[in-house]
Amino acid sequence: MFGKKLKVLIASAEMAPFSKVGGLADVVGELPPFLEKEGAEVAVYTPFYGCIDEKKWNIKDLPNSELTLDMGTSRHVYKLKTAKHPKSKNVNIFFIDNPKYFSCFDVVYPMWCDEMYEMQRYVSFSLAVLEYAKLLNFKADIIHANDWHTAMIPVYLKSNYKFDEFYKNTKSVFTIHNLAYQGSCDKSIIDFANMRWDNVYHDNCVEHYGRVNWLKGALYCADKITTVSPRYAEEILGGEFGEGMDYTLRGQTYKLCGILNGTTYDKKDFDKKEKPKFKEEVQKLFGLPINPDRPLVSMVSRLTYQKGLDLIDFAKFDLMDLPADFVFLGTGEGGYQNMLIWSSNNSSNIRAWIDFKPELSDTIYKGSDMFLMPSLFEPCGISQMIAMKYGTLPIVRAVGGLDDTVIAYPNERANGFKFLTYDARSMVDEIKKGVWTYIDRRDDFNKMVDNAVKCRFTWDNSAKCYMALYKDALGLH
């Protein structure tokens, strides 16, 4: 029925290394070559933002690719640019260029953007994806949409394209990378989207408390729903993590599953002889005393409420009293930035660097003894995986992908430290456990480092799970 290869179209608002804000970009950037290794023919569609470097990535204009779409009361013109995936010459990346919505900004998500304009950006992108697939005759077996930005695609397939011959055998998969963002807006967006109200609003689809909620529409219309970890797939069915969508999700459990993200590995990731050199470099960079035997705890993160920064705020004086050093790297909400700067200026063992520096973060991962992730919620988390491959033990809250990947000490297979309750005292107690294990029980600590380095959360495994899910959606068993 499908020939030799399964055709998979992936649509996403972000894709590393071209455009990146969060973990969504990492998944869409890493997964396609591994799907190809599993026998899929993959095409990725993403917006062409002004921040994307055409020369660096050898992005070319696709000749004769102009597309005109009438949406709402206006006409929109698109062009297509293309490049090969940096890690696979067989995976085509298509960048949808529209100067009104994308290339006019040098960031992915501009701040202070009008709500309706932000919705129009991604509604128009999603519709353009479906039209360009037809124009290029890429008849996908699976269209894999990601987060609210492309949640319109499953809705379009079950409404506007329901009787379209081109898509009659196409199934959709929708991945929730972060349920907190749902694409909720005023219902007038339906007119702009060229959708029929009776098909999508009054039919218990995108309507959510009198507004349009695109994520809810995708939950109803997609053939399969995934999250980026098995634990998160369970958590979002309850009120604490369900973000007001738990009732809807509980009605869709028959098509919901969690597939853990992966990370890339290299034989040179961990070297016991090199780690002290990286630790010394971090201590120098952050103005800390050079001491190979003093525990070094780090945190590289967006500085937001989700990442547990309020716990750091509550616990800062406790951290100052510990026989350990703490380094923080990241940018985010102003209040948290100021709190870390104050802590850095008023303590001998806390240091903060308010910036986004990939090279420095790599050094911190490699040189730290422990890595802190006290998240309020964490759909998957990749930082703990990166830390472990460098022999840096994670200290995490037992939520989402953190709970799936970290085995708590004491345990023969322990690869980190874990606390359950979201409060500063529980976090501090677990940090103390890590610090004193490092100081007083170094043999236990080193055994945990060995366990962490041996862990393998690979994209190979993720790709195999996605391929099985795709085939299940298509009824291929």
Short mmCIF file of C-alpha atoms in Angstrom, two decimals:
data_model
loop_
_atom_site.label_atom_id
_atom_site.label_comp_id
_atom_site.label_asym_id
_atom_site.label_seq_id
_atom_site.Cartn_x
_atom_site.Cartn_y
_atom_site.Cartn_z
CA MET A 1 0.00 0.00 0.00
CA PHE A 2 2.79 2.42 0.95
CA GLY A 3 5.66 1.15 -1.18
CA LYS A 4 9.06 0.85 0.42
CA LYS A 5 8.98 3.91 2.64
CA LEU A 6 6.51 5.54 4.98
CA LYS A 7 6.12 9.22 4.08
CA VAL A 8 6.21 11.46 7.15
CA LEU A 9 5.63 15.23 7.12
CA ILE A 10 6.67 17.02 10.30
CA ALA A 11 5.38 20.56 10.94
CA SER A 12 6.83 22.72 13.71
CA ALA A 13 7.22 26.37 14.74
CA GLU A 14 10.85 25.72 15.70
CA MET A 15 13.64 23.51 14.46
CA ALA A 16 17.21 23.37 15.69
CA PRO A 17 19.74 24.39 14.56
CA PHE A 18 17.86 26.90 12.39
CA SER A 19 15.48 28.39 14.96
CA LYS A 20 15.36 27.48 18.64
CA VAL A 21 13.61 28.70 21.76
CA GLY A 22 12.91 25.50 23.70
CA GLY A 23 12.90 21.71 23.63
CA LEU A 24 10.46 21.59 20.71
CA ALA A 25 13.27 22.74 18.41
CA ASP A 26 15.61 20.03 19.69
CA VAL A 27 13.10 17.24 19.08
CA VAL A 28 12.22 18.36 15.56
CA GLY A 29 15.88 18.95 14.79
CA GLU A 30 17.14 15.58 16.00
CA LEU A 31 14.34 13.11 15.23
CA PRO A 32 14.08 13.17 11.37
CA PRO A 33 17.42 11.46 10.54
CA PHE A 34 16.61 8.66 12.97
CA LEU A 35 13.16 8.21 11.43
CA GLU A 36 14.91 7.97 8.08
CA LYS A 37 17.17 5.22 9.47
CA GLU A 38 14.00 3.37 10.45
CA GLY A 39 12.75 3.46 6.86
CA ALA A 40 10.77 6.70 6.61
CA GLU A 41 10.92 9.40 3.96
CA VAL A 42 10.80 12.62 5.98
CA ALA A 43 10.05 16.23 5.07
CA VAL A 44 10.01 19.02 7.66
CA TYR A 45 8.12 22.31 7.34
CA THR A 46 8.97 25.28 9.54
CA PRO A 47 8.58 29.08 9.21
CA PHE A 48 11.39 31.16 7.76
CA TYR A 49 12.16 33.68 10.50
CA GLY A 50 14.41 36.68 10.00
CA CYS A 51 16.91 35.22 12.47
CA ILE A 52 17.66 32.19 10.26
CA ASP A 53 21.07 32.40 8.58
CA GLU A 54 20.56 31.47 4.92
CA LYS A 55 24.25 31.45 4.02
CA LYS A 56 25.36 29.40 7.02
CA TRP A 57 22.84 26.64 6.33
CA ASN A 58 22.94 26.87 2.53
CA ILE A 59 19.22 27.66 2.30
CA LYS A 60 18.03 28.24 -1.25
CA ASP A 61 14.88 29.70 -2.78
CA LEU A 62 12.69 27.05 -4.38
CA PRO A 63 11.89 28.22 -7.95
CA ASN A 64 8.25 28.78 -8.90
CA SER A 65 7.10 28.24 -5.31
CA GLU A 66 4.89 31.28 -4.87
CA LEU A 67 1.60 30.41 -3.17
CA THR A 68 -1.38 32.71 -2.69
CA LEU A 69 -4.01 32.06 -0.03
CA ASP A 70 -7.10 34.13 0.73
CA MET A 71 -7.66 34.07 4.47
CA GLY A 72 -10.35 36.10 6.16
CA THR A 73 -10.60 39.37 4.28
CA SER A 74 -6.99 39.49 3.07
CA ARG A 75 -4.71 37.81 0.55
CA HIS A 76 -1.45 36.25 1.67
CA VAL A 77 1.55 35.38 -0.50
CA TYR A 78 4.12 32.75 0.47
CA LYS A 79 7.38 31.50 -0.97
CA LEU A 80 9.32 28.39 -0.16
CA LYS A 81 12.98 28.02 0.72
CA THR A 82 14.71 24.69 1.14
CA ALA A 83 17.79 23.06 2.62
CA LYS A 84 19.03 19.62 3.50
CA HIS A 85 19.08 18.48 7.10
CA PRO A 86 22.58 19.08 8.55
CA LYS A 87 22.75 15.43 9.65
CA SER A 88 21.07 13.79 6.67
CA LYS A 89 21.16 14.75 3.00
CA ASN A 90 17.98 12.75 2.40
CA VAL A 91 15.79 14.81 4.74
CA ASN A 92 14.40 17.95 3.10
CA ILE A 93 13.66 21.03 5.20
CA PHE A 94 11.12 23.48 3.77
CA PHE A 95 10.98 27.03 5.12
CA ILE A 96 7.72 28.86 4.52
CA ASP A 97 8.49 32.53 3.94
CA ASN A 98 5.92 35.23 4.54
CA PRO A 99 7.20 38.76 5.25
CA LYS A 100 4.03 39.77 7.11
CA TYR A 101 4.27 36.99 9.68
CA PHE A 102 7.77 35.51 9.85
CA SER A 103 10.76 37.00 8.02
CA CYS A 104 9.95 40.47 9.38
CA PHE A 105 11.10 39.36 12.86
CA ASP A 106 14.63 38.45 13.96
CA VAL A 107 13.20 36.27 16.75
CA VAL A 108 10.88 33.26 16.71
CA TYR A 109 8.28 34.64 19.11
CA PRO A 110 8.26 38.45 19.25
CA MET A 111 7.38 39.95 22.63
CA TRP A 112 4.21 41.97 23.20
CA CYS A 113 2.63 40.45 20.11
CA ASP A 114 -1.09 40.99 19.65
CA GLU A 115 -2.95 37.77 20.45
CA MET A 116 -4.93 37.64 17.23
CA TYR A 117 -1.89 38.43 15.11
CA GLU A 118 0.05 35.63 16.82
CA MET A 119 -2.78 33.21 16.05
CA GLN A 120 -2.93 34.34 12.44
CA ARG A 121 0.79 33.66 12.05
CA TYR A 122 0.44 29.97 12.80
CA VAL A 123 -3.00 29.41 11.29
CA SER A 124 -1.64 30.73 8.00
CA PHE A 125 1.52 28.65 8.39
CA SER A 126 -0.47 25.46 9.02
CA LEU A 127 -2.72 26.02 6.02
CA ALA A 128 0.32 26.80 3.86
CA VAL A 129 1.93 23.51 4.94
CA LEU A 130 -1.05 21.54 3.69
CA GLU A 131 -1.19 23.45 0.42
CA TYR A 132 2.55 23.19 -0.23
CA ALA A 133 2.47 19.43 0.36
CA LYS A 134 -0.09 19.24 -2.44
CA LEU A 135 1.88 21.61 -4.64
CA LEU A 136 5.03 19.49 -4.25
CA ASN A 137 3.03 16.25 -4.44
CA PHE A 138 4.38 14.98 -1.12
CA LYS A 139 1.50 12.67 -0.25
CA ALA A 140 2.24 12.02 3.41
CA ASP A 141 1.07 8.87 5.15
CA ILE A 142 1.57 10.68 8.47
CA ILE A 143 1.49 14.38 9.25
CA HIS A 144 3.16 14.94 12.61
CA ALA A 145 2.09 18.27 14.18
CA ASN A 146 3.76 19.73 17.27
CA ASP A 147 2.29 21.95 20.00
CA TRP A 148 -0.42 24.57 19.49
CA HIS A 149 1.35 26.33 16.62
CA THR A 150 0.48 23.47 14.26
CA ALA A 151 -2.51 22.05 16.18
CA MET A 152 -4.69 23.47 13.38
CA ILE A 153 -3.40 20.83 10.96
CA PRO A 154 -5.32 17.85 12.45
CA VAL A 155 -8.38 20.11 12.61
CA TYR A 156 -8.00 21.10 8.95
CA LEU A 157 -7.61 17.44 7.94
CA LYS A 158 -10.91 16.55 9.64
CA SER A 159 -12.78 19.61 8.32
CA ASN A 160 -11.65 21.53 5.22
CA TYR A 161 -9.70 18.59 3.78
CA LYS A 162 -12.05 15.83 4.86
CA PHE A 163 -13.08 15.01 1.30
CA ASP A 164 -9.81 15.99 -0.38
CA GLU A 165 -8.60 13.05 -2.46
CA PHE A 166 -4.95 13.98 -1.82
CA TYR A 167 -5.31 13.48 1.94
CA LYS A 168 -7.80 10.62 2.03
CA ASN A 169 -5.21 8.13 3.39
CA THR A 170 -3.28 10.59 5.57
CA LYS A 171 -3.30 10.16 9.34
CA SER A 172 -2.24 12.78 11.87
CA VAL A 173 -0.11 12.54 15.01
CA PHE A 174 -0.03 15.41 17.49
CA THR A 175 2.72 15.82 20.09
CA ILE A 176 2.25 17.86 23.27
CA HIS A 177 5.64 19.27 24.21
CA ASN A 178 4.19 21.57 26.86
CA LEU A 179 0.49 21.53 27.74
CA ALA A 180 0.71 24.96 29.37
CA TYR A 181 0.61 26.59 25.92
CA GLN A 182 -2.66 25.87 24.14
CA GLY A 183 -3.29 28.50 21.47
CA SER A 184 -6.40 29.98 23.05
CA CYS A 185 -7.89 33.04 21.37
CA ASP A 186 -11.05 34.86 20.34
CA LYS A 187 -13.41 32.75 18.22
CA SER A 188 -13.30 35.21 15.33
CA ILE A 189 -10.10 33.42 14.23
CA ILE A 190 -12.36 30.76 12.66
CA ASP A 191 -13.35 33.18 9.89
CA PHE A 192 -9.67 33.96 9.21
CA ALA A 193 -8.90 30.23 9.08
CA ASN A 194 -11.55 29.66 6.38
CA MET A 195 -13.17 27.04 8.59
CA ARG A 196 -16.89 26.37 8.93
CA TRP A 197 -18.29 27.15 12.33
CA ASP A 198 -20.61 24.16 12.31
CA ASN A 199 -17.67 21.83 11.54
CA VAL A 200 -15.15 22.98 14.12
CA TYR A 201 -16.75 25.23 16.75
CA HIS A 202 -20.26 23.99 17.45
CA ASP A 203 -19.21 20.37 17.07
CA ASN A 204 -17.35 20.04 20.38
CA CYS A 205 -13.99 20.53 18.70
CA VAL A 206 -12.05 23.79 19.16
CA GLU A 207 -14.57 25.53 21.45
CA HIS A 208 -13.32 25.92 25.02
CA TYR A 209 -15.27 28.16 27.44
CA GLY A 210 -16.43 30.46 24.67
CA ARG A 211 -13.04 30.77 23.00
CA VAL A 212 -11.13 28.86 20.36
CA ASN A 213 -8.52 26.48 21.77
CA TRP A 214 -6.41 24.96 19.00
CA LEU A 215 -4.77 22.38 21.21
CA LYS A 216 -8.19 21.04 22.22
CA GLY A 217 -9.09 20.76 18.56
CA ALA A 218 -5.97 18.71 17.88
CA LEU A 219 -6.77 16.38 20.79
CA TYR A 220 -10.16 15.64 19.22
CA CYS A 221 -9.04 15.46 15.61
CA ALA A 222 -5.61 13.80 15.68
CA ASP A 223 -5.45 10.06 15.13
CA LYS A 224 -2.73 9.68 17.77
CA ILE A 225 -1.57 11.95 20.61
CA THR A 226 1.87 11.76 22.18
CA THR A 227 3.73 13.50 24.96
CA VAL A 228 7.50 13.65 25.33
CA SER A 229 7.69 11.23 28.27
CA PRO A 230 5.53 8.37 29.60
CA ARG A 231 5.17 9.97 33.04
CA TYR A 232 3.93 13.26 31.57
CA ALA A 233 1.28 11.35 29.61
CA GLU A 234 -0.08 10.14 32.95
CA GLU A 235 0.32 13.44 34.80
CA ILE A 236 -1.71 15.54 32.36
CA LEU A 237 -4.79 13.38 32.98
CA GLY A 238 -5.10 14.95 36.44
CA GLY A 239 -5.90 18.42 37.66
CA GLU A 240 -2.42 19.36 38.93
CA PHE A 241 -0.72 19.09 35.53
CA GLY A 242 -3.74 19.05 33.21
CA GLU A 243 -3.80 22.83 32.65
CA GLY A 244 -7.60 22.77 32.40
CA MET A 245 -7.44 20.19 29.62
CA ASP A 246 -7.42 17.06 31.81
CA TYR A 247 -11.15 16.40 31.31
CA THR A 248 -10.75 16.48 27.53
CA LEU A 249 -7.62 14.30 27.69
CA ARG A 250 -9.30 11.67 29.82
CA GLY A 251 -11.73 11.15 26.95
CA GLN A 252 -8.83 10.61 24.52
CA THR A 253 -6.68 8.15 26.48
CA TYR A 254 -7.25 5.43 23.88
CA LYS A 255 -4.98 7.32 21.49
CA LEU A 256 -2.57 8.88 24.01
CA CYS A 257 0.94 7.64 24.81
CA GLY A 258 4.28 9.01 26.01
CA ILE A 259 7.51 8.65 24.03
CA LEU A 260 10.67 9.79 25.78
CA ASN A 261 12.91 12.25 23.97
CA GLY A 262 16.51 11.32 23.37
CA THR A 263 19.89 12.99 23.20
CA THR A 264 23.02 12.40 21.15
CA TYR A 265 26.04 10.56 22.48
CA ASP A 266 29.74 10.51 21.66
CA LYS A 267 32.53 8.29 22.97
CA LYS A 268 34.35 11.44 24.11
CA ASP A 269 31.43 12.73 26.22
CA PHE A 270 32.92 11.63 29.55
CA ASP A 271 36.55 11.40 30.55
CA LYS A 272 37.36 11.02 34.24
CA LYS A 273 40.78 12.59 33.70
CA GLU A 274 39.35 15.61 31.90
CA LYS A 275 36.47 16.39 34.29
CA PRO A 276 38.69 18.08 36.95
CA LYS A 277 40.05 20.42 34.24
CA PHE A 278 36.52 21.49 33.27
CA LYS A 279 35.63 21.92 36.95
CA GLU A 280 38.62 24.20 37.44
CA GLU A 281 37.66 26.18 34.35
CA VAL A 282 34.11 26.72 35.69
CA GLN A 283 35.49 27.80 39.07
CA LYS A 284 37.79 30.31 37.34
CA LEU A 285 35.08 31.65 35.03
CA PHE A 286 32.70 32.25 37.93
CA GLY A 287 35.29 33.67 40.32
CA LEU A 288 35.15 30.76 42.77
CA PRO A 289 38.12 29.34 44.71
CA ILE A 290 39.93 26.57 42.83
CA ASN A 291 39.18 23.50 44.90
CA PRO A 292 38.81 20.06 43.24
CA ASP A 293 37.27 18.56 46.39
CA ARG A 294 34.51 21.11 46.94
CA PRO A 295 31.13 20.08 45.46
CA LEU A 296 30.04 22.15 42.47
CA VAL A 297 26.29 22.30 41.75
CA SER A 298 25.03 24.00 38.58
CA MET A 299 21.80 25.03 36.91
CA VAL A 300 21.52 25.95 33.22
CA SER A 301 17.96 26.95 32.44
CA ARG A 302 15.38 29.42 31.30
CA LEU A 303 14.74 31.49 34.42
CA THR A 304 11.00 30.92 34.73
CA TYR A 305 8.50 29.79 37.34
CA GLN A 306 8.16 26.39 35.64
CA LYS A 307 11.84 25.65 36.25
CA GLY A 308 11.53 26.03 40.04
CA LEU A 309 13.22 29.43 40.39
CA ASP A 310 10.85 30.40 43.19
CA LEU A 311 12.27 27.48 45.21
CA ILE A 312 15.78 28.82 44.59
CA ASP A 313 14.58 32.21 45.82
CA PHE A 314 13.14 30.74 49.04
CA ALA A 315 16.25 28.60 49.61
CA LYS A 316 19.03 31.03 48.71
CA PHE A 317 20.14 31.60 52.32
CA ASP A 318 20.21 27.83 52.96
CA LEU A 319 22.39 27.38 49.87
CA MET A 320 24.77 30.07 51.13
CA ASP A 321 25.37 28.02 54.30
CA LEU A 322 26.25 24.77 52.51
CA PRO A 323 29.86 23.59 51.96
CA ALA A 324 29.34 23.70 48.19
CA ASP A 325 29.43 26.16 45.30
CA PHE A 326 26.47 26.97 43.05
CA VAL A 327 26.60 28.39 39.52
CA PHE A 328 23.58 29.55 37.49
CA LEU A 329 23.44 30.32 33.78
CA GLY A 330 20.38 31.52 31.88
CA THR A 331 18.00 34.33 31.04
CA GLY A 332 14.33 34.80 31.72
CA GLU A 333 11.97 36.68 33.99
CA GLY A 334 13.42 39.88 35.40
CA GLY A 335 12.61 39.11 39.02
CA TYR A 336 14.50 35.83 38.93
CA GLN A 337 17.44 37.40 37.11
CA ASN A 338 17.67 40.11 39.79
CA MET A 339 17.39 37.53 42.58
CA LEU A 340 20.33 35.53 41.20
CA ILE A 341 22.41 38.66 40.65
CA TRP A 342 21.72 39.74 44.26
CA SER A 343 22.64 36.26 45.54
CA SER A 344 25.83 36.33 43.49
CA ASN A 345 26.79 39.74 44.89
CA ASN A 346 26.00 38.86 48.50
CA SER A 347 27.48 35.40 48.97
CA SER A 348 30.81 33.65 48.64
CA ASN A 349 29.46 30.47 47.01
CA ILE A 350 26.64 31.48 44.61
CA ARG A 351 27.49 32.84 41.18
CA ALA A 352 25.16 33.76 38.30
CA TRP A 353 25.75 34.57 34.64
CA ILE A 354 22.65 36.10 33.08
CA ASP A 355 23.04 35.20 29.43
CA PHE A 356 22.44 32.49 26.85
CA LYS A 357 25.84 30.99 26.04
CA PRO A 358 25.84 27.46 24.52
CA GLU A 359 29.63 27.11 24.75
CA LEU A 360 29.67 28.08 28.41
CA SER A 361 26.74 25.79 29.21
CA ASP A 362 28.69 22.89 27.69
CA THR A 363 31.65 23.66 29.97
CA ILE A 364 29.33 23.86 32.99
CA TYR A 365 27.70 20.50 32.21
CA LYS A 366 31.13 18.86 31.92
CA GLY A 367 32.71 20.51 34.97
CA SER A 368 29.93 20.28 37.56
CA ASP A 369 29.49 17.49 40.08
CA MET A 370 25.71 17.89 40.28
CA PHE A 371 23.03 19.54 38.15
CA LEU A 372 19.89 21.08 39.67
CA MET A 373 16.41 20.81 38.06
CA PRO A 374 13.71 21.57 40.69
CA SER A 375 10.94 21.91 38.10
CA LEU A 376 7.31 22.58 38.92
CA PHE A 377 6.54 20.45 35.86
CA GLU A 378 8.79 19.01 33.16
CA PRO A 379 7.22 17.26 30.13
CA CYS A 380 10.54 15.57 29.35
CA GLY A 381 13.64 17.58 30.13
CA ILE A 382 16.85 17.07 28.22
CA SER A 383 19.27 18.81 30.60
CA GLN A 384 19.31 15.87 33.00
CA MET A 385 20.21 13.54 30.10
CA ILE A 386 23.03 15.84 28.99
CA ALA A 387 24.30 16.13 32.55
CA MET A 388 24.37 12.36 33.04
CA LYS A 389 26.33 11.66 29.87
CA TYR A 390 29.00 14.03 31.20
CA GLY A 391 29.11 12.28 34.58
CA THR A 392 27.22 15.08 36.36
CA LEU A 393 24.53 13.80 38.72
CA PRO A 394 21.08 15.41 38.41
CA ILE A 395 19.16 16.64 41.45
CA VAL A 396 15.55 16.76 40.25
CA ARG A 397 11.96 16.92 41.30
CA ALA A 398 10.14 13.65 40.54
CA VAL A 399 7.91 14.92 37.73
CA GLY A 400 7.47 14.11 34.03
CA GLY A 401 10.55 13.00 32.16
CA LEU A 402 12.72 13.74 35.19
CA ASP A 403 10.99 10.94 37.07
CA ASP A 404 11.31 8.64 34.03
CA THR A 405 15.06 9.13 33.65
CA VAL A 406 16.49 9.63 37.16
CA ILE A 407 16.81 6.77 39.67
CA ALA A 408 17.12 8.18 43.19
CA TYR A 409 19.87 7.45 45.70
CA PRO A 410 20.10 5.19 47.69
CA ASN A 411 19.72 2.43 45.12
CA GLU A 412 22.20 0.12 43.42
CA ARG A 413 21.19 1.62 40.07
CA ALA A 414 20.96 5.22 41.31
CA ASN A 415 22.07 7.87 38.82
CA GLY A 416 20.97 11.01 40.69
CA PHE A 417 18.93 12.55 43.49
CA LYS A 418 15.19 13.11 43.51
CA PHE A 419 12.61 14.86 45.70
CA LEU A 420 8.83 14.63 45.44
CA THR A 421 7.13 17.60 47.11
CA TYR A 422 7.36 20.99 45.42
CA ASP A 423 8.74 23.08 48.27
CA ALA A 424 12.07 24.67 49.13
CA ARG A 425 12.71 22.46 52.17
CA SER A 426 12.40 19.24 50.16
CA MET A 427 14.74 20.64 47.51
CA VAL A 428 17.34 21.76 50.07
CA ASP A 429 17.23 18.38 51.83
CA GLU A 430 17.98 16.63 48.54
CA ILE A 431 20.79 19.06 47.70
CA LYS A 432 22.26 18.38 51.15
CA LYS A 433 22.02 14.66 50.48
CA GLY A 434 23.98 15.15 47.26
CA VAL A 435 26.58 17.41 48.86
CA TRP A 436 27.23 15.12 51.84
CA THR A 437 27.28 12.00 49.65
CA TYR A 438 30.00 13.72 47.61
CA ILE A 439 31.96 14.69 50.74
CA ASP A 440 31.49 11.67 53.03
CA ARG A 441 30.57 8.79 50.70
CA ARG A 442 32.67 9.38 47.63
CA ASP A 443 32.62 5.68 46.66
CA ASP A 444 28.81 5.79 46.50
CA PHE A 445 28.97 9.04 44.54
CA ASN A 446 31.45 7.63 42.03
CA LYS A 447 29.32 4.50 41.57
CA MET A 448 26.37 6.78 40.75
CA VAL A 449 28.51 8.65 38.23
CA ASP A 450 29.31 5.34 36.53
CA ASN A 451 25.61 4.48 36.45
CA ALA A 452 24.74 7.89 34.98
CA VAL A 453 27.34 7.65 32.23
CA LYS A 454 26.07 4.20 31.23
CA CYS A 455 22.51 5.48 30.76
CA ARG A 456 21.52 5.79 27.12
CA PHE A 457 18.46 7.83 26.17
CA THR A 458 18.95 7.66 22.43
CA TRP A 459 17.00 9.07 19.49
CA ASP A 460 17.25 5.58 17.98
CA ASN A 461 14.88 4.31 20.65
CA SER A 462 12.56 7.31 20.25
CA ALA A 463 12.43 6.88 16.47
CA LYS A 464 11.53 3.19 16.80
CA CYS A 465 8.64 4.12 19.11
CA TYR A 466 7.38 6.82 16.74
CA MET A 467 7.54 4.49 13.75
CA ALA A 468 5.53 1.87 15.64
CA LEU A 469 2.98 4.55 16.52
CA TYR A 470 2.77 5.76 12.90
CA LYS A 471 2.13 2.23 11.69
CA ASP A 472 -0.49 1.72 14.37
CA ALA A 473 -2.27 4.90 13.24
CA LEU A 474 -2.25 3.56 9.69
CA GLY A 475 -3.51 0.13 10.75
CA LEU A 476 -0.26 -1.60 9.80
CA HIS A 477 0.44 -4.29 12.34
#
